[in-house]
Every structure is written in structure tokens, then in C-alpha cells.
Coordinates of C-alpha atoms in Angstrom, one line a residue:
Chain A
M1 CA 3.1 27.0 -39.4
S2 CA 5.6 28.2 -37.9
R3 CA 8.7 28.6 -35.6
D4 CA 7.0 30.6 -33.1
E5 CA 3.9 28.5 -33.7
I6 CA 5.1 25.5 -33.4
R7 CA 7.3 26.3 -29.5
E8 CA 4.2 27.0 -28.9
G9 CA 2.4 23.8 -29.4
L10 CA 5.5 22.1 -28.2
S11 CA 5.2 24.0 -25.1
D12 CA 1.8 22.4 -24.7
I13 CA 2.7 19.0 -25.1
L14 CA 6.0 19.8 -22.4
E15 CA 3.5 20.6 -19.6
E16 CA 0.7 18.6 -20.4
V17 CA 3.5 15.4 -20.0
A18 CA 6.1 16.4 -18.1
G19 CA 5.2 19.6 -16.1
V20 CA 7.7 21.8 -17.4
N21 CA 6.2 25.8 -17.2
P22 CA 6.1 27.2 -19.9
D23 CA 7.9 30.3 -19.5
D24 CA 11.3 27.9 -19.5
V25 CA 10.4 26.9 -23.0
A26 CA 13.3 28.8 -25.9
D27 CA 15.3 27.3 -28.5
E28 CA 18.7 27.1 -26.8
K29 CA 16.4 24.9 -23.7
S30 CA 18.3 20.8 -23.7
F31 CA 15.7 18.7 -22.9
T32 CA 17.6 17.2 -20.4
D33 CA 20.0 19.6 -18.7
D34 CA 17.7 22.9 -18.7
L35 CA 14.0 21.3 -18.6
D36 CA 15.1 18.0 -16.7
V37 CA 12.6 15.3 -19.4
D38 CA 14.6 12.6 -19.1
S39 CA 14.6 9.1 -21.9
L40 CA 11.3 8.1 -20.9
A41 CA 9.5 11.2 -21.2
M42 CA 11.3 12.2 -24.0
V43 CA 9.4 8.8 -25.6
E44 CA 5.9 10.6 -24.5
V45 CA 7.0 14.4 -26.3
V46 CA 7.8 12.9 -29.5
V47 CA 4.7 10.2 -29.9
A48 CA 2.7 13.3 -28.5
A49 CA 4.5 15.8 -31.3
E50 CA 3.9 12.9 -33.6
E51 CA 0.3 13.1 -33.1
K52 CA -0.3 17.0 -32.6
F53 CA 2.1 18.1 -35.6
G54 CA 1.2 15.1 -38.3
V55 CA 5.6 14.0 -39.2
K56 CA 7.3 11.0 -38.1
I57 CA 10.4 11.6 -35.2
P58 CA 12.3 7.7 -36.2
D59 CA 13.8 6.7 -32.4
D60 CA 17.8 7.5 -34.3
E61 CA 16.4 11.1 -35.4
V62 CA 15.6 11.3 -31.2
A63 CA 19.2 11.6 -30.0
N64 CA 19.7 14.6 -32.0
L65 CA 17.1 16.6 -30.7
K66 CA 18.8 17.7 -27.9
T67 CA 17.4 21.4 -27.4
V68 CA 13.8 23.3 -28.2
G69 CA 15.6 24.6 -30.9
D70 CA 16.3 21.0 -32.7
A71 CA 13.1 19.5 -32.1
V72 CA 11.5 23.1 -34.0
S73 CA 14.1 22.7 -37.1
Y74 CA 12.7 19.7 -37.3
I75 CA 9.2 19.5 -37.4
E76 CA 9.5 22.7 -39.3
K77 CA 11.6 20.6 -42.4
G78 CA 8.1 18.1 -41.6
Chain B
M1 CA 19.7 -8.4 20.8
T2 CA 19.5 -5.6 18.6
E3 CA 16.0 -3.5 19.6
V4 CA 13.8 -2.1 17.0
V5 CA 11.4 0.5 17.6
V6 CA 8.7 2.1 15.5
T7 CA 9.6 5.8 15.4
G8 CA 7.0 7.7 12.4
L9 CA 3.5 6.5 11.2
G10 CA 2.0 6.8 8.0
A11 CA -1.5 5.9 5.8
T12 CA -4.1 6.7 3.9
T13 CA -6.8 4.4 3.8
P14 CA -10.8 4.5 3.2
L15 CA -11.0 5.7 6.7
G16 CA -8.8 8.9 6.7
G17 CA -6.1 10.3 4.5
D18 CA -3.8 10.0 7.2
V19 CA -3.0 7.9 10.6
A20 CA -4.8 10.3 13.0
S21 CA -8.0 10.5 11.0
T22 CA -7.9 6.6 9.6
W23 CA -7.4 6.3 14.0
E24 CA -10.2 8.5 14.8
A25 CA -12.7 6.5 12.6
L26 CA -11.6 2.6 13.7
V27 CA -12.3 4.0 17.2
A28 CA -15.5 5.2 16.6
G29 CA -16.3 2.1 14.3
K30 CA -17.0 3.8 11.0
S31 CA -16.9 2.1 8.0
G32 CA -15.3 3.0 4.9
V33 CA -17.3 0.2 3.0
N34 CA -19.4 1.7 -0.6
A35 CA -21.2 0.9 -3.1
L36 CA -19.2 1.2 -6.4
E37 CA -21.0 3.1 -8.7
E38 CA -18.8 3.5 -11.9
E39 CA -20.4 1.7 -14.8
W40 CA -17.1 -1.0 -14.9
A41 CA -18.7 -2.4 -11.3
Q42 CA -22.5 -2.6 -12.4
Q43 CA -22.0 -5.6 -14.2
L44 CA -20.2 -8.0 -11.7
P45 CA -21.4 -9.9 -9.0
V46 CA -19.8 -8.0 -6.1
R47 CA -20.6 -3.9 -6.0
I48 CA -19.3 -2.9 -3.3
A49 CA -16.0 -1.7 -2.2
A50 CA -14.0 0.2 0.3
Q51 CA -11.9 3.1 -1.5
L52 CA -10.0 5.9 -0.7
A53 CA -11.2 8.8 1.7
V54 CA -8.7 10.7 0.4
E55 CA -7.8 10.5 -3.7
P56 CA -4.0 10.8 -4.6
S57 CA -4.8 13.4 -6.7
E58 CA -5.4 15.4 -3.9
V59 CA -2.2 14.9 -2.6
L60 CA 0.4 14.9 -4.8
P61 CA 1.6 17.3 -8.3
R62 CA -0.4 15.5 -11.1
I63 CA 2.8 14.8 -13.0
R64 CA 4.0 12.5 -10.3
L65 CA 0.4 10.8 -10.5
R66 CA 0.7 10.7 -14.6
R67 CA 3.9 8.4 -13.7
L68 CA 2.9 6.1 -10.6
D69 CA 1.0 3.9 -10.4
R70 CA -2.5 4.2 -8.1
S71 CA -0.8 1.4 -5.4
E72 CA 2.8 3.3 -5.9
Q73 CA 1.3 6.6 -5.1
I74 CA -0.8 6.1 -1.9
A75 CA 2.9 4.5 -1.0
L76 CA 4.8 7.7 -1.7
I77 CA 2.1 9.0 0.4
A78 CA 2.0 7.0 3.3
A79 CA 5.7 7.1 3.4
Q80 CA 6.1 10.6 3.1
Q81 CA 3.8 11.4 6.0
A82 CA 5.8 8.1 8.2
W83 CA 9.5 9.9 7.6
G84 CA 8.1 13.5 8.4
D85 CA 6.1 12.0 11.8
A86 CA 9.3 10.1 12.6
G87 CA 11.3 13.5 12.1
L88 CA 14.4 12.0 11.1
S89 CA 17.2 14.4 9.5
D90 CA 18.2 15.4 6.1
D91 CA 21.9 14.6 7.3
L92 CA 20.8 10.8 7.8
D93 CA 23.1 8.4 6.3
R94 CA 21.5 6.9 3.4
E95 CA 24.0 3.7 2.9
R96 CA 21.8 2.8 6.2
L97 CA 18.9 3.4 5.2
G98 CA 16.8 0.8 3.9
V99 CA 13.3 0.0 2.9
V100 CA 11.1 -3.0 3.1
F101 CA 7.4 -2.1 1.0
G102 CA 5.4 -4.9 -0.8
S103 CA 2.5 -5.4 -2.8
G104 CA 0.4 -8.1 -2.4
I105 CA -0.9 -7.7 -6.9
G106 CA 1.3 -4.8 -8.3
G107 CA -0.3 -2.8 -10.8
A108 CA -2.7 -4.4 -11.9
L109 CA -4.4 -0.9 -13.5
T110 CA -1.6 -0.1 -15.3
L111 CA -1.1 -3.5 -16.7
L112 CA -4.9 -3.6 -18.1
E113 CA -5.5 0.2 -18.8
Q114 CA -1.3 0.0 -21.1
D115 CA -3.1 -3.5 -22.4
D116 CA -6.3 -1.3 -23.5
I117 CA -4.5 1.2 -25.5
L118 CA -2.3 -1.4 -27.2
E119 CA -4.8 -2.8 -28.6
G120 CA -7.0 0.4 -29.2
T121 CA -4.0 2.5 -30.4
G122 CA -0.9 0.7 -31.3
P123 CA 2.2 -0.1 -28.9
R124 CA 3.4 3.1 -29.9
R125 CA 1.0 4.8 -27.7
V126 CA 2.0 2.8 -24.5
S127 CA 3.7 4.9 -22.1
P128 CA 7.3 4.6 -21.4
Y129 CA 5.6 4.5 -17.5
T130 CA 4.4 1.3 -17.9
V131 CA 6.8 -1.5 -16.7
P132 CA 8.0 1.1 -13.9
M133 CA 4.3 1.2 -13.0
L134 CA 4.1 -2.3 -13.5
M135 CA 6.3 -4.0 -11.4
P136 CA 5.3 -5.4 -8.0
N137 CA 8.8 -3.8 -6.7
G138 CA 7.2 -0.8 -8.0
P139 CA 5.8 0.8 -4.4
A140 CA 9.5 -0.3 -2.8
A141 CA 11.4 1.2 -5.7
V142 CA 9.8 4.6 -5.9
V143 CA 10.1 4.7 -1.4
G144 CA 13.0 3.9 -1.7
L145 CA 14.3 6.5 -4.8
E146 CA 12.2 8.9 -2.8
F147 CA 14.2 9.1 0.6
H148 CA 17.3 8.1 -0.4
A149 CA 17.5 4.8 0.5
K150 CA 21.1 3.2 0.1
A151 CA 20.8 -0.4 2.2
G152 CA 19.0 -1.7 0.4
V153 CA 15.5 -1.8 -0.9
H154 CA 12.8 -5.3 -1.2
A155 CA 9.3 -5.8 -2.1
P156 CA 8.3 -9.1 -0.4
T157 CA 5.2 -10.7 -2.1
S158 CA 2.6 -12.7 0.0
A159 CA -0.8 -11.4 -1.0
C160 CA -2.8 -10.6 2.2
A161 CA 0.0 -11.0 4.0
T162 CA 2.7 -8.7 2.3
S163 CA 3.0 -5.7 4.9
A164 CA 3.1 -8.0 8.2
E165 CA 5.2 -10.1 5.8
A166 CA 7.6 -6.0 4.9
I167 CA 7.3 -5.3 9.1
S168 CA 9.4 -8.9 10.0
W169 CA 11.8 -8.5 7.4
A170 CA 12.7 -4.5 8.8
A171 CA 13.0 -5.5 11.8
D172 CA 15.5 -8.2 10.7
M173 CA 17.5 -6.1 8.9
I174 CA 17.9 -3.5 11.4
R175 CA 18.7 -6.3 14.1
A176 CA 20.8 -7.9 11.4
G177 CA 23.2 -4.7 11.3
R178 CA 22.2 -4.2 7.9
A179 CA 20.5 -1.1 9.0
D180 CA 19.6 1.8 11.1
V181 CA 16.2 3.0 9.8
A182 CA 14.2 1.4 7.6
I183 CA 10.8 2.1 6.0
A184 CA 8.7 -1.0 6.2
G185 CA 5.0 -0.7 4.3
G186 CA 2.4 -2.0 2.2
A187 CA 0.1 -0.2 -0.4
E188 CA -2.5 -1.9 -3.0
A189 CA -5.2 -0.6 -5.1
V190 CA -6.7 -2.7 -7.8
I191 CA -9.9 -1.9 -7.0
G192 CA -10.9 -2.7 -10.8
G193 CA -13.1 -4.8 -13.5
L194 CA -10.6 -7.8 -13.6
P195 CA -9.3 -8.2 -10.5
M196 CA -12.5 -7.7 -8.1
A197 CA -14.3 -10.4 -11.1
G198 CA -11.1 -13.0 -10.7
F199 CA -11.5 -12.4 -6.3
A200 CA -15.7 -13.2 -7.0
S201 CA -15.2 -15.5 -9.0
M202 CA -13.3 -17.6 -6.2
K203 CA -16.4 -17.0 -4.1
A204 CA -14.2 -15.0 -1.5
M205 CA -16.1 -12.1 -1.7
S206 CA -19.0 -10.6 -0.2
T207 CA -22.1 -10.2 -2.0
R208 CA -24.2 -7.5 0.4
N209 CA -24.4 -5.2 -2.5
D210 CA -27.9 -3.8 -1.0
E211 CA -26.3 -2.8 2.1
P212 CA -21.8 -1.9 2.3
E213 CA -21.7 -1.5 5.7
R214 CA -22.4 -3.9 7.1
A215 CA -21.1 -6.5 4.8
S216 CA -17.3 -7.3 6.0
R217 CA -18.5 -8.4 9.1
P218 CA -16.3 -10.9 11.1
W219 CA -16.7 -13.9 13.3
D220 CA -20.4 -13.5 12.8
R221 CA -22.4 -15.9 11.7
D222 CA -23.8 -14.3 8.5
R223 CA -20.2 -13.5 6.9
D224 CA -20.0 -14.1 3.4
G225 CA -16.6 -12.9 2.8
F226 CA -14.4 -10.6 2.5
V227 CA -14.3 -6.7 1.1
M228 CA -12.2 -4.8 -1.4
G229 CA -10.4 -2.1 -0.6
E230 CA -7.6 0.2 -1.0
G231 CA -4.9 1.7 0.6
A232 CA -1.5 1.5 2.2
G233 CA 0.3 1.9 5.6
A234 CA 4.3 3.0 5.9
L235 CA 6.2 2.6 9.5
V236 CA 9.3 4.3 9.6
L237 CA 11.4 1.9 12.1
E238 CA 14.9 1.6 13.7
R239 CA 17.4 0.5 16.6
R240 CA 17.2 1.7 19.5
E241 CA 20.1 4.1 20.4
H242 CA 19.3 5.5 17.1
A243 CA 16.2 6.5 18.0
E244 CA 17.3 7.5 21.6
A245 CA 20.4 9.1 20.5
R246 CA 18.1 12.0 18.1
G247 CA 15.8 12.3 20.6
A248 CA 13.3 10.5 18.6
K249 CA 9.6 9.5 20.3
I250 CA 8.9 6.0 20.3
Y251 CA 6.0 4.7 19.6
A252 CA 6.5 0.7 20.4
V253 CA 9.3 -1.4 20.6
V254 CA 8.8 -4.1 17.3
A255 CA 9.2 -6.9 20.1
G256 CA 8.9 -10.2 17.8
S257 CA 8.0 -11.3 14.7
G258 CA 7.2 -15.0 13.1
L259 CA 6.9 -16.0 9.5
T260 CA 5.4 -19.7 8.4
S261 CA 4.0 -21.3 5.4
D262 CA 1.4 -23.5 5.2
G263 CA 2.4 -26.1 2.7
F264 CA -1.7 -27.1 2.7
D265 CA -3.7 -25.0 -0.3
I266 CA -2.7 -23.1 -2.5
V267 CA -6.0 -20.3 -1.5
Q268 CA -7.6 -22.3 1.6
P269 CA -6.6 -21.5 5.0
D270 CA -5.3 -24.7 7.1
P271 CA -8.5 -25.1 9.2
E272 CA -6.2 -26.2 12.3
C273 CA -4.4 -22.7 11.8
N274 CA -1.3 -24.6 12.2
G275 CA 1.0 -22.8 10.3
G276 CA -0.6 -19.2 11.1
G277 CA -0.5 -20.8 14.7
R278 CA 3.9 -21.0 14.3
A279 CA 4.3 -18.1 13.5
M280 CA 2.7 -16.1 16.6
R281 CA 4.5 -18.6 18.6
A282 CA 7.6 -18.0 16.7
A283 CA 6.8 -14.4 17.3
I284 CA 6.1 -14.6 21.2
K285 CA 9.6 -16.9 21.5
Q286 CA 11.5 -13.9 18.9
A287 CA 9.8 -11.6 21.9
G288 CA 11.1 -13.6 24.9
I289 CA 7.8 -12.7 26.4
D290 CA 5.1 -14.9 28.2
P291 CA 1.8 -15.1 26.1
K292 CA -0.3 -13.7 29.1
S293 CA 1.1 -10.9 27.9
V294 CA -0.4 -10.0 24.5
G295 CA -3.3 -9.1 25.6
H296 CA -5.2 -8.0 22.6
V297 CA -4.6 -9.1 18.8
N298 CA -6.1 -7.5 15.6
A299 CA -6.7 -9.9 13.9
H300 CA -6.6 -11.2 10.2
A301 CA -10.4 -11.2 9.9
T302 CA -11.4 -11.0 6.6
S303 CA -14.9 -11.8 7.0
T304 CA -14.8 -14.8 5.0
P305 CA -16.4 -18.0 6.6
V306 CA -13.7 -20.7 7.6
G307 CA -10.3 -17.9 7.7
D308 CA -11.6 -15.9 10.2
M309 CA -13.0 -18.9 12.7
A310 CA -9.2 -21.1 11.9
E311 CA -8.0 -18.4 13.6
V312 CA -9.2 -18.1 16.5
K313 CA -9.4 -22.1 17.2
G314 CA -4.8 -20.6 16.8
V315 CA -5.0 -17.9 18.9
K316 CA -6.7 -19.8 21.7
R317 CA -4.2 -22.5 21.3
E318 CA -0.7 -20.4 21.3
I319 CA -1.4 -17.3 22.8
G320 CA -4.9 -18.3 25.5
D321 CA -7.9 -17.3 26.4
H322 CA -7.7 -14.1 28.3
V323 CA -6.8 -11.9 24.7
V324 CA -9.3 -9.8 23.3
L325 CA -9.3 -9.7 19.5
T326 CA -10.5 -7.5 16.7
G327 CA -11.2 -7.7 13.3
T328 CA -10.4 -3.6 12.0
K329 CA -11.3 -5.4 7.9
S330 CA -14.4 -4.8 9.4
M331 CA -14.4 -0.9 8.4
T332 CA -11.7 -0.5 6.8
G333 CA -12.5 -3.6 4.0
H334 CA -9.4 -5.7 2.9
L335 CA -6.8 -4.2 1.6
L336 CA -4.5 -6.9 0.9
G337 CA -0.6 -6.1 0.5
G338 CA -1.6 -3.1 2.3
A339 CA -3.3 -4.9 5.0
G340 CA -0.4 -6.0 7.3
A341 CA 1.2 -2.7 7.7
V342 CA -2.1 -0.6 8.3
E343 CA -3.7 -3.7 11.1
S344 CA -0.7 -3.4 12.4
I345 CA -0.3 0.9 12.9
A346 CA -3.9 0.0 14.2
T347 CA -2.3 -2.7 16.9
I348 CA 0.5 0.7 17.7
M349 CA -2.4 2.6 18.4
A350 CA -3.7 0.2 20.9
I351 CA -0.7 0.2 22.1
H352 CA -0.1 3.3 22.0
D353 CA -3.9 5.0 23.1
G354 CA -4.7 2.0 26.0
V355 CA -8.1 1.3 23.6
I356 CA -8.7 -1.3 21.3
P357 CA -11.0 -0.5 17.9
P358 CA -13.4 -2.2 17.7
T359 CA -15.4 -5.3 14.7
I360 CA -18.2 -3.8 14.0
N361 CA -20.9 -6.0 12.4
L362 CA -20.6 -8.1 15.0
E363 CA -24.1 -8.7 15.5
N364 CA -24.4 -12.2 15.5
P365 CA -21.4 -14.1 16.8
D366 CA -20.7 -17.6 14.9
P367 CA -21.2 -19.4 17.4
E368 CA -17.7 -21.7 17.8
L369 CA -16.3 -18.2 18.6
D370 CA -15.9 -19.1 21.7
L371 CA -12.8 -15.9 22.6
D372 CA -13.3 -12.5 23.7
V373 CA -14.4 -9.4 21.1
A374 CA -14.2 -6.4 21.2
A375 CA -17.3 -5.6 19.0
N376 CA -19.1 -3.0 17.0
E377 CA -17.6 -0.7 20.6
A378 CA -14.2 0.6 21.3
R379 CA -12.4 -1.3 24.1
K380 CA -10.5 0.5 26.8
K381 CA -7.4 -1.7 28.1
D382 CA -3.8 -1.3 28.9
L383 CA -1.3 -2.8 26.7
D384 CA 1.6 -4.0 27.5
A385 CA 1.9 -6.2 24.6
A386 CA -0.3 -6.5 21.2
M387 CA 0.7 -9.1 17.7
N388 CA -1.0 -8.5 14.0
T389 CA -1.4 -11.4 11.8
G390 CA -1.7 -12.0 8.5
F391 CA -1.9 -15.2 6.0
G392 CA -2.1 -14.5 2.6
F393 CA -3.3 -16.7 -0.8
G394 CA -0.5 -19.4 -0.9
G395 CA 0.1 -20.0 2.0
H396 CA 2.0 -17.5 4.0
N397 CA 1.8 -16.4 7.8
A398 CA 2.9 -13.6 9.4
A399 CA 2.7 -12.1 13.0
V400 CA 4.0 -9.6 14.5
L401 CA 4.6 -9.1 18.1
F402 CA 4.5 -4.9 19.7
T403 CA 4.8 -4.5 22.8
K404 CA 5.1 -0.6 24.5
A405 CA 7.8 2.0 24.0

């Protein structure tokens, strides 16, 4: 899956569970500071992403996923 | 003594999505009770309820809905209306703003839904919002957060007395000098299989499934239990000087309130209404008025065989036989933790408009009913003072007395 495809899938999840406008989703955007995704919403995003992309994102890894780009890279590595 | 006035009202009920539409339907004698068409209801002995006239999804954005229990959604909707109605400005000192908002049962629907997820797909899929959605202080917390209330956010839980109690607490909070403004109210939304089956097992609910609109019939000879409703009411209470200084419109005065407990039974009402009567007496005493000036009581009157007549005894003893009763649960169903707030709003509007809404379905009054009831049609009456009562499982009694502004 390409980075663009992953970003698009992530954007769908962010819109569905946290109401994030897809136009705002870009690699450099911070989940908490730019997209208003707080820690509880992030839990929902992670669970949905695991399901959608068939990856496992351990809880201690979530803290390192500060931006959309971080998450895209993690999912890309699988 | 500090005088507490009502400057804002909000509600979402089985009769309407706001106070104006709810009040219009109440005065017109409309029933909000319907047959439950949902599949989950078909196996229940009770298949009627008073569901919201306006779904929260028509009012709140999708993401807010997703993170709030239905009771919190309607608490927020009612509080937003009351806040807007009061016309409070953005520069209100939030350290002087309190919230007292209750729910009888809390987020039971969330609890059940998330338990289904836990059983079905495992713990990882359980929503991270589960706890703030099901906690019984959730409605109070959501309202407090919405308006940045910092004087204290409190959540009484006294079953069906909850939101009458909340109004009492909020008035006390202002009288004690802890706040200038307080949002008081209650919300309940538990029309679902388990809560309904539980109440039905107690034989507390009407099983008049074939005639939903005729099922809630306080004081009628053929009453057979309450009808569950869902809804929320919110009132903005304010220190009179604070309200007058900003030129606010004043609906009524919260002249007094009384809170007592029965010490009698976990669910049965005291047939002599001793505790309920003491709550009425305390409210009248605090108001410092003659019981004769209380012209109307919006009674708890849930349409249960014992409770309805017990309350009549209490009212007659403590207030007198001049009073005109009504039971608006005949139209709204029983809003449980939301009842006291919505019925206090009806009581305030009765004083404000000089009209007592009817008790519908009172076709054959109980032979022991010896007080005047606004039966089946609204009654015009100039009111100086009127009372709302609320009694809850656990033996909680609340009476709130309102007087003309």
C-alpha cells in the first residue's frame, strides 16, 4: 500500500471517529495540536487503524505517533 | 434572605424539542406516548413509552453524539436552550457559575451497548468514552464543561426525585453565596430492554399496550402503572440582584424547597405521604407564605395505584383543599430523573401564563380523589404560588415552591 493510500485510509478513520476534516490531514499535522484528536479519540483511531490496515500498534508505540506522517510511516512498515 | 429567581428555561421532551412546543402540547392535552415498534421491545410485557419528539441527532453534531450517552445529549440540549434563553453574556464570572444536574439511572444504554461489544468482539473494541458516558454524574459534568462552570458541578441521584432535588440544591447553592448563577435540571434516557424489563418485573408499569395514549392516567380508577418517558429539562437560577442588574427577564421566584426522606420502604410510597408532606411543609415554611396562597400543585402523580392517592392526602393535609392539582405525566410519561425539571418548568409556565395544563385520561376519578384536578382540559387560573413535587425510589421526597416574579 502506498503512503498516499495509507494517508487516505487514515483520513477516513479520523473523519469517522473524531470529525476531522479530510482537507486538514497532512503528514506534518500533529494529532493533538492541529487536529484536536485527544488521548481518548486517539485510542479509537488506533483500534480502527489496526483493523483497517491489519497491523498491530502496541500502546507504548502510540505515544511516538505524534503526527499523521508518523502514523503513516508506522503502518507502511507494517 | 437572598432571593433566587428563574431566568432561563430549556427542555426536550416527548412533546417537543423545546419549552415552547412542549408547553403548547401540554396545554392542548396531547399525549406523547406511543407504541414501541422496535424489535427489542416485542418480547417485553410493556411495549409503550414516551419517546423524544425531536431526536438529538437533529440538534447536535455527529461527533458530539458519538461521545455522549443519550442522557448527556439531551442534558446538553436542554441546558443550551436555557442558557440562550437567560441571555447571559460571555463575560459572566465562571467561578460564580454552578451546575446541579442529575439523572436517575445514568448511562444504562451505553453500559449495555458496550457490554455487547465486550462480549462480542473483546475488550479492545470497548469505547474509551464508556466511563464518561455511563457515569451518573455525566449529564452534570457535560453541562458544566459546556459552560465552563467553576463554582461546583453536582449530580444528585434520587431516582424520580432527582431533578426537583437538583433545583433545590441549586437554589441553596445561590442562597449560601457559593454562586450567582446555577444551571439546574435533570435528564433521563433509558428506554431500552433491560430498564423496561426491570420496571415491568416490579409491576410498576402500565401494560395498556393497545392504547398507548390512554395508558398514563393519574388518579383514574383504571390506572395500572406508569409509562416510561425520556427527556430533559434545565433551568437557569440566579440571585435576584444579579438578574436585575443585567436586566434579565424573570419567569418566577424559587421561593422555597423541601427535601426529606421516608425511612419507610425501598420502593413503596408511604401511603400517608408523611415524608412527602414534610417536604411540602418545609418548602412553604422557607418561602414564608400562607399555604392558602399555593393555588396549584404539579403533582408527582405517576399513574400508579398507591402513589397517586398517597400524594393527594399529603397535599390536602399540608396545603389544603383549595388547590388545583394536575399530573402532566399523563402526557409526557414518567421522565424519571428528568421529571422534576420538566414539571417545574410546567409549574413556572402555569404561574407565568395563568394556565394549568390538564391531566388527561382522567375519565373515572378514583372514588377517594377529593381534591380538584384540572381534568382533561387546561384550566385558566391566576396563580401567586405553585408547587412541584417529586418522589423517588429509595424514599426521596422533594418539593419546590415557585412564586410570581
